[in-house]
Short mmCIF file of C-alpha atoms in Angstrom, two decimals:
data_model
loop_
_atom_site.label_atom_id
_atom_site.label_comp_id
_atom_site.label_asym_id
_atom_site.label_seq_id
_atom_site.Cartn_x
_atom_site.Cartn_y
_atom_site.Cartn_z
CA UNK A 294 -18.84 -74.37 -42.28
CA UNK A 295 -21.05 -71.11 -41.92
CA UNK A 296 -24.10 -70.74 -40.93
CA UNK A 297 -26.61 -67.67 -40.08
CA UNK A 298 -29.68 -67.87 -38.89
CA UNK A 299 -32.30 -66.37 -35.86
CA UNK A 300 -32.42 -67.87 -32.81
CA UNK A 301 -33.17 -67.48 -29.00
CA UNK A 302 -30.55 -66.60 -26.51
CA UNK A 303 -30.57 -68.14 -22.63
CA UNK A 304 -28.36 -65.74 -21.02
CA UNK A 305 -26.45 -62.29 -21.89
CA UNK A 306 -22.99 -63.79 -21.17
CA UNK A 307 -19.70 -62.70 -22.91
CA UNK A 308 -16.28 -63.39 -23.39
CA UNK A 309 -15.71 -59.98 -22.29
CA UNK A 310 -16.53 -58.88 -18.76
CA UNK A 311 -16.47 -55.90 -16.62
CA UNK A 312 -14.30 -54.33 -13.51
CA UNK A 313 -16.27 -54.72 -10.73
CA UNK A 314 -15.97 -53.04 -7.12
CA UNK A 315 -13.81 -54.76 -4.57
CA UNK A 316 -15.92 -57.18 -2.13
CA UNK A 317 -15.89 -59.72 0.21
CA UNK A 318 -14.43 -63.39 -1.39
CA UNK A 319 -16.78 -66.46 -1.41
CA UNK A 320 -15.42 -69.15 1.01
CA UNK A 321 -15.05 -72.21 -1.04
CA UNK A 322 -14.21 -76.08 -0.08
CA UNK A 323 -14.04 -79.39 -2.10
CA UNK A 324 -14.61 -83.03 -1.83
CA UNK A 325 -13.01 -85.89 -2.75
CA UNK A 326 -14.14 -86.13 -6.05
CA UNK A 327 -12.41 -82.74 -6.73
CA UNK A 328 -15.29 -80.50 -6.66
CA UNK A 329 -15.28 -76.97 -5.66
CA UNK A 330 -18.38 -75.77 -3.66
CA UNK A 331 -19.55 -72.10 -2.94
CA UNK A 332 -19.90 -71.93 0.84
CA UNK A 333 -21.38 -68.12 1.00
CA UNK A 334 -22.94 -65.89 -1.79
CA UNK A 335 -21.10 -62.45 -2.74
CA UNK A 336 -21.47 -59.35 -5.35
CA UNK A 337 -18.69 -58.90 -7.23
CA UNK A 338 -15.24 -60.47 -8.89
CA UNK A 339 -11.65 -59.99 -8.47
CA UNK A 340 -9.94 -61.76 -11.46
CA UNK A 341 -5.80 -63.28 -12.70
CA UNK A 342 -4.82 -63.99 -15.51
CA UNK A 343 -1.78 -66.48 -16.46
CA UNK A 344 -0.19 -67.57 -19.24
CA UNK A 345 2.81 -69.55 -20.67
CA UNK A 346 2.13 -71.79 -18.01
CA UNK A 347 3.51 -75.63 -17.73
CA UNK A 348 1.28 -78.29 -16.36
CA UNK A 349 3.00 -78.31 -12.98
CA UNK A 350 2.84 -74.39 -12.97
CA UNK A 351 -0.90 -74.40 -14.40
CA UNK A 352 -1.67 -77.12 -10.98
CA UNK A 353 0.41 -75.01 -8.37
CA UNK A 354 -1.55 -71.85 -9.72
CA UNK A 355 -4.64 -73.46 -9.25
CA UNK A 356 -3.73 -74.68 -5.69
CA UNK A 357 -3.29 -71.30 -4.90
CA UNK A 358 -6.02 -69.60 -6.17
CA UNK A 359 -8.39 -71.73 -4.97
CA UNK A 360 -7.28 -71.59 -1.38
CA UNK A 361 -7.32 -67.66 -2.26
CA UNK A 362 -11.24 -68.36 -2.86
CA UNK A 363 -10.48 -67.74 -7.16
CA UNK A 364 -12.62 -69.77 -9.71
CA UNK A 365 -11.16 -71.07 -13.00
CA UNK A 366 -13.22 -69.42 -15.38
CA UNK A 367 -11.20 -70.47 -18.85
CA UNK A 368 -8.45 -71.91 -19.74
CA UNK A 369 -6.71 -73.02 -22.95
CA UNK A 370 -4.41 -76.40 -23.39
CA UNK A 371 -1.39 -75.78 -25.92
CA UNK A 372 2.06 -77.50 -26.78
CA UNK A 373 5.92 -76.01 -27.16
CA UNK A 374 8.14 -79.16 -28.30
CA UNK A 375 4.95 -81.40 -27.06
CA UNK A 376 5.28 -79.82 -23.71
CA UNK A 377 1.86 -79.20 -22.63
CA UNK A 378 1.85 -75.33 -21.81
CA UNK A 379 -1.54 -73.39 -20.30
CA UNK A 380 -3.36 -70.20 -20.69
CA UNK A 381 -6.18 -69.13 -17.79
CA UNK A 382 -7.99 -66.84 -16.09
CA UNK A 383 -9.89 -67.22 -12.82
CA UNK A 384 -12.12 -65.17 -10.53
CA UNK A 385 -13.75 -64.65 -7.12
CA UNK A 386 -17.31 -64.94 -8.29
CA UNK A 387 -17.89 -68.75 -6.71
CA UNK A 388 -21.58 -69.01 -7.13
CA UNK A 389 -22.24 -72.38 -7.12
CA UNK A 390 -20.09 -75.67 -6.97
CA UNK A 391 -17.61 -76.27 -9.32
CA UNK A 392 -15.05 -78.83 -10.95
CA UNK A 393 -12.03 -79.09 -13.09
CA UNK A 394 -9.78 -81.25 -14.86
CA UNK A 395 -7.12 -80.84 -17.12
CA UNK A 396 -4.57 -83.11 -19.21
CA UNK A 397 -7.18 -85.63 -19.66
CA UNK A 398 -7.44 -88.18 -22.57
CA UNK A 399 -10.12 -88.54 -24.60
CA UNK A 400 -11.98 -91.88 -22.07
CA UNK A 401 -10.41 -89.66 -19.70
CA UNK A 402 -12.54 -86.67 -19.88
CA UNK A 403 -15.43 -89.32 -21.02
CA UNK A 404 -15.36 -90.58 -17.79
CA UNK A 405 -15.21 -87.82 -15.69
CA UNK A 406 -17.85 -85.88 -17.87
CA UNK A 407 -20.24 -88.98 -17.25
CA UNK A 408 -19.64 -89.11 -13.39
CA UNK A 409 -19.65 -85.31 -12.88
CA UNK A 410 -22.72 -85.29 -15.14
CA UNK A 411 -24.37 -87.99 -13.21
CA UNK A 412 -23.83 -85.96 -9.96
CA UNK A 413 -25.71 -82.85 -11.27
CA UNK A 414 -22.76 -81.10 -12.53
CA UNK A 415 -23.04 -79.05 -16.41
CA UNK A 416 -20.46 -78.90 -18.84
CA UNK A 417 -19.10 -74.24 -18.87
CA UNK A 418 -16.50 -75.51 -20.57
CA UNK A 419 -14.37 -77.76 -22.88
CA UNK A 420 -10.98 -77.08 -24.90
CA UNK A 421 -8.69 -79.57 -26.74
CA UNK A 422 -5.45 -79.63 -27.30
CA UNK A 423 -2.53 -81.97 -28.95
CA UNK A 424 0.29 -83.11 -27.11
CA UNK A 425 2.54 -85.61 -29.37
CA UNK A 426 -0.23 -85.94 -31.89
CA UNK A 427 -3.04 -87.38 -28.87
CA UNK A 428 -6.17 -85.67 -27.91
CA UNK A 429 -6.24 -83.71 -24.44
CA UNK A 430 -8.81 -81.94 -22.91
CA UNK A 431 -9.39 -79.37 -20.26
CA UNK A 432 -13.04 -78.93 -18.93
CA UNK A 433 -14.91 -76.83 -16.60
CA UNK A 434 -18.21 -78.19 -15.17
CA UNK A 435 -20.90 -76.15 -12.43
CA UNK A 436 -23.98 -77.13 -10.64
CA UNK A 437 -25.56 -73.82 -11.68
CA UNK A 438 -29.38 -73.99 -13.63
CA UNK A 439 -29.87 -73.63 -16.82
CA UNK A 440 -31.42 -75.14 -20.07
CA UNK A 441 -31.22 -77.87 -21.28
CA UNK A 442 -27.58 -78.82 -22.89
CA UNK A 443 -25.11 -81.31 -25.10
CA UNK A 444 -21.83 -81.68 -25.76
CA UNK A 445 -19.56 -83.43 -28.25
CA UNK A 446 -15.83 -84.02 -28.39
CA UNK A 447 -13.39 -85.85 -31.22
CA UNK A 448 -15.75 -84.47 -34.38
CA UNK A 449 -14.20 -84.32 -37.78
CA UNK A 450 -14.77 -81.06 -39.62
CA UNK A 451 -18.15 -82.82 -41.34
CA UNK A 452 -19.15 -84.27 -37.96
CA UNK A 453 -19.34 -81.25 -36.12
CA UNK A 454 -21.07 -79.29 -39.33
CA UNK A 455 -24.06 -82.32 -39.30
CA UNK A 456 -24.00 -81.73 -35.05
CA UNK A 457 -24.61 -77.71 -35.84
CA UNK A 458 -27.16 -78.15 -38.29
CA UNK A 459 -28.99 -81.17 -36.05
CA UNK A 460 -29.17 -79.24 -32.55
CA UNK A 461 -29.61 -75.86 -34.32
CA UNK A 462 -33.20 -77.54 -35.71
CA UNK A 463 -33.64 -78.87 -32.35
CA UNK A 464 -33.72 -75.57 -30.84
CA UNK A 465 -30.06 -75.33 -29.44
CA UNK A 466 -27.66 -72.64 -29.83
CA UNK A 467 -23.95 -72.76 -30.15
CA UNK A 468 -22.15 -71.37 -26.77
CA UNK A 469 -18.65 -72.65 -26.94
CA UNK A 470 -16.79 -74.47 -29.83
CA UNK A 471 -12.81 -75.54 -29.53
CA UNK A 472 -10.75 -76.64 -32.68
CA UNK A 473 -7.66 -79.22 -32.27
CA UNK A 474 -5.70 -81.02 -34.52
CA UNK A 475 -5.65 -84.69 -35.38
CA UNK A 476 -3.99 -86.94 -37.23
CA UNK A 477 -3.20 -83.56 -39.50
CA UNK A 478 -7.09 -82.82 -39.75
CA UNK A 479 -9.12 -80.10 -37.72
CA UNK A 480 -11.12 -81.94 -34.83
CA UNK A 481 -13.65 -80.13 -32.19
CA UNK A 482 -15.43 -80.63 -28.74
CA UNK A 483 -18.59 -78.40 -28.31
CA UNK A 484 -21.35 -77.14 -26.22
CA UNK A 485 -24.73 -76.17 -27.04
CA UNK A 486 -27.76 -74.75 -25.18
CA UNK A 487 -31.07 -74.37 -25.66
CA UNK A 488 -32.56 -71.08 -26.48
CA UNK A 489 -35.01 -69.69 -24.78
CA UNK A 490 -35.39 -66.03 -25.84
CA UNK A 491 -34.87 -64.84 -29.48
CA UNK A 492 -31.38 -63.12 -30.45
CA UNK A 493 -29.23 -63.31 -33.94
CA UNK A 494 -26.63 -64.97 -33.89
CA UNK A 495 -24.15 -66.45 -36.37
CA UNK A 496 -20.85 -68.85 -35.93
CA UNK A 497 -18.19 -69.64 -38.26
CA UNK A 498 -15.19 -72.53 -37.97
CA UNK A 499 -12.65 -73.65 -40.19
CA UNK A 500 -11.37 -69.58 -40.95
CA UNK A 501 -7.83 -68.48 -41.76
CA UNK A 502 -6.45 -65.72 -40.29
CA UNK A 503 -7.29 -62.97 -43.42
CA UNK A 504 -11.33 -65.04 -43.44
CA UNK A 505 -11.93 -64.52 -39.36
CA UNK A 506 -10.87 -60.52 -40.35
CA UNK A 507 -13.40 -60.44 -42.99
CA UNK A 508 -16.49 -61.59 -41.09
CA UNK A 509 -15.14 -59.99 -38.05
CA UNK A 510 -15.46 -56.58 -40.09
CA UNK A 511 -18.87 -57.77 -41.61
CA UNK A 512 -20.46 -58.78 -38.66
CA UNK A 513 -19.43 -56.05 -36.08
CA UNK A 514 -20.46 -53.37 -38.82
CA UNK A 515 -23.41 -55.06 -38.84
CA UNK A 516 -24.11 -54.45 -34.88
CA UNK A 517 -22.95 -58.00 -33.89
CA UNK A 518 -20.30 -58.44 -30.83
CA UNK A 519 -17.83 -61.03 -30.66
CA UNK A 520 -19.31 -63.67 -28.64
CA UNK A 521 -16.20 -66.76 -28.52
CA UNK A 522 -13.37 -66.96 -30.66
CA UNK A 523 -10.76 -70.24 -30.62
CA UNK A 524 -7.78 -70.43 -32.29
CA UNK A 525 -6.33 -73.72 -33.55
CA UNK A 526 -3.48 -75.17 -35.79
CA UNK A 527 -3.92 -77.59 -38.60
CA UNK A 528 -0.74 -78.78 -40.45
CA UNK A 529 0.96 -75.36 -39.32
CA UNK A 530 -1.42 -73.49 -40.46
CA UNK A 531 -3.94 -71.22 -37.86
CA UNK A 532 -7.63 -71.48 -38.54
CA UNK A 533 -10.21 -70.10 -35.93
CA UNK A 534 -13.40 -70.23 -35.07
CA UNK A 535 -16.14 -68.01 -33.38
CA UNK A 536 -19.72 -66.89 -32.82
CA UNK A 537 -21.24 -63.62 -32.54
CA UNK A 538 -24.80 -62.24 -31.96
CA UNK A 539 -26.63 -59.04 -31.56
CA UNK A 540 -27.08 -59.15 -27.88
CA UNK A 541 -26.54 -55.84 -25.98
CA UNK A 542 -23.02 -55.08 -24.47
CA UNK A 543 -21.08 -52.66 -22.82
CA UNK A 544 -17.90 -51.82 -25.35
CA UNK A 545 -15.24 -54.25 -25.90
CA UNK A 546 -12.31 -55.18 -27.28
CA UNK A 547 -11.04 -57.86 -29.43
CA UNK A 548 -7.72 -59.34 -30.76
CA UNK A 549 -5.71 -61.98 -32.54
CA UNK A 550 -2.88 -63.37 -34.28
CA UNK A 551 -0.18 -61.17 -31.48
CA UNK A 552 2.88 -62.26 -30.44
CA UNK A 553 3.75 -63.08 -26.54
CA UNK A 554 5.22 -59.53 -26.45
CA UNK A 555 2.09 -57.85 -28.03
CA UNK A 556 -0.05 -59.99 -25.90
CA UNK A 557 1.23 -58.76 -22.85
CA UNK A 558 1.50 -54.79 -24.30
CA UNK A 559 -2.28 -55.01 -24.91
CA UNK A 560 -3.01 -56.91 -22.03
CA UNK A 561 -1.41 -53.86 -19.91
CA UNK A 562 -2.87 -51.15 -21.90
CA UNK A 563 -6.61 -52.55 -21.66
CA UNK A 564 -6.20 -53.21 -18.10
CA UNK A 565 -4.91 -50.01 -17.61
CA UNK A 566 -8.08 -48.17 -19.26
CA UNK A 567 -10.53 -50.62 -16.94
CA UNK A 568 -10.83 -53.47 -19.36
CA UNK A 569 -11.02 -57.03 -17.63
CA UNK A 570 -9.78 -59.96 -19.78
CA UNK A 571 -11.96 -62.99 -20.13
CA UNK A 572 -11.11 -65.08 -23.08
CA UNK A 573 -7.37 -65.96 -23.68
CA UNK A 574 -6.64 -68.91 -26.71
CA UNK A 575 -2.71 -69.63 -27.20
CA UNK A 576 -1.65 -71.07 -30.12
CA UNK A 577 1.86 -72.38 -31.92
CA UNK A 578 2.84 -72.74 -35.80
CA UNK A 579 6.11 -72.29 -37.48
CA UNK A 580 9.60 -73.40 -35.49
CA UNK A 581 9.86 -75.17 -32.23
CA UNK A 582 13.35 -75.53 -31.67
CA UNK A 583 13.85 -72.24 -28.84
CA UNK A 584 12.15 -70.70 -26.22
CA UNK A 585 13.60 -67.48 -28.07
CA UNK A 586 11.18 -68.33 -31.30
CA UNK A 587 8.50 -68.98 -28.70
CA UNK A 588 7.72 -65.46 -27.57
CA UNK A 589 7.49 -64.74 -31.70
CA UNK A 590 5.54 -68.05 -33.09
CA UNK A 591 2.97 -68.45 -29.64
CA UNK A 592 -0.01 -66.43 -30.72
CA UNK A 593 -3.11 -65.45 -28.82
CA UNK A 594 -7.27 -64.00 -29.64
CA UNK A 595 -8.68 -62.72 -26.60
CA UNK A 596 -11.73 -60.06 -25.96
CA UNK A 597 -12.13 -57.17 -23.46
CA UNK A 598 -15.20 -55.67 -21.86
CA UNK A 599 -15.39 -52.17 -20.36
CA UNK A 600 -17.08 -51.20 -17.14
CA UNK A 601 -20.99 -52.11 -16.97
CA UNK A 602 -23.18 -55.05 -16.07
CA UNK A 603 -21.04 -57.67 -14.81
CA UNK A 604 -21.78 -60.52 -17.55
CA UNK A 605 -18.96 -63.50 -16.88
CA UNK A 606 -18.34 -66.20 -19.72
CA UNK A 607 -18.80 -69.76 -17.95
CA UNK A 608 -20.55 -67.59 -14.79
CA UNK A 609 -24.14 -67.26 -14.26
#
């Protein structure tokens, strides 16, 4: 489950991202497949965040930002008492066209991945989530370029290790990774690129809490950044998983395991100091019974970026 090794890197993104100077919004528009397109170019981002969200909430708030010319740019699928609850963040940086789809069953997602696919759309983005012990997935596909790709989704813990080791010795590298649970084992849906530039990087899965500390420790005090980081529950126990490399960054800021209420007290102190947030992961272990419990049991990693070059995970 841990691998280290030298590879090439396609694109200095990050989960962390910067403030950038108010600008005109990008007019967007979609079909009737559901696609987002970019009608007009533009220079810099306004971003939301939301979280705690039901799925009629999550849809309303994605109405709205849209017609207010936002761009999903993550978003993470959870459960309170099976109730499907979401976590997301959008911005105004609509550079090319776009699609989304959440709440979607394994064929489900299948499908639309093959038709979007087939109409020159790339996977940005795939999480998974359990709602009354089934698979659901949320995904974010663009028309933007890029190398070449794959994805996978509904790997066992072994599956996904043999997928690592097979497209890391095909030249790929590891961009996004999401851990579920199923049937009481650890599943994941993945994305990998392929390098084109050389960069170390290393990713981890299947770490407690105390082991995603360690190597978090190790690595940054070895001049790596916190890349991705996914938090997942697995017979009510958390496990995580994450990648980091050596690629240059402007400072940033990283958390996990934090209650609703220490969520939202970092959230407002970051912000406050001209951190933007750009990866949020909600998870839920221990009792279910009250929404009182909730604010205590739902916990959260997400990373910060100060000001600098505006780098945008998902955005090109």
């Amino acid at each position: 489950m841990i691998s280290v090794f030298r590879c090439t890197i396609i694109w200095a993104f990050a989960l962390m991202i910067v403030i950038s100077p108010h600008s005109e919004a990008t007019p967007i528009a979609f079909d009737v497949t559901g696609a987002y397109h970019s009608i007009s170019a533009r220079a810099a981002a306004l971003w939301q965040a939301r979280h705690r969200m039901t799925s009629s909430a999550f849809q309303d708030t994605f109405g709205k930002l849209v017609r207010d010319k936002y761009r999903l740019t993550y978003v993470s699928g959870y459960t309170i008492d099976d109730d499907p609850r979401f976590a997301a963040i959008w911005d105004q940086n609509v550079s090319s066209d776009w699609a989304a789809r959440h709440g979607m069953t394994s064929e489900e997602y299948q499908g639309q991945f093959d038709a979007l696919v087939g109409n020159g759309f790339r996977l940005r983005l795939v999480n998974g989530y359990t709602v009354a012990g089934d698979a659901r997935y949320a995904a974010i596909w663009d028309k933007s370029t890029g190398a070449a790709w794959v994805a996978r989704h509904g790997l066992t813990s072994s599956e996904y290790q043999s997928a690592f080791d097979t497209f890391f010795a095909r030249g790929y590298r590891l961009k996004h990774v999401s851990g579920y649970s199923q049937g009481n084992q650890a599943s994941y849906a993945a994305l990998w690129e392929k390098s084109t530039t050389n960069s170390t990087w290393v990713a981890h899965h299947g770490m407690t809490s105390s082991d995603y500390q360690g190597l978090f420790d190790k690595y940054v005090g070895q001049g790596f950044r916190l890349l991705h980081v996914n938090g997942y529950v697995v017979n009510n126990v958390d496990y995580y998983a994450a990648i980091w490399d050596k690629s240059p960054s402007s400072p940033w800021v990283a958390r996990h395991r934090m209650s609703s209420t220490d969520y939202q007290n970092e959230f407002d102190k970051w912000v406050g100091e001209g951190y933007r947030l750009t990866l949020i992961c909600m998870l839920l272990f221990g009792s279910k019974s009250s929404e009182a419990l909730v604010s205590f049991e739902v916990l959260k990693a997400q990373c910060w970026l100060q000001r600098g070059e505006l780098e945008a995970y998902m955005v090109r």
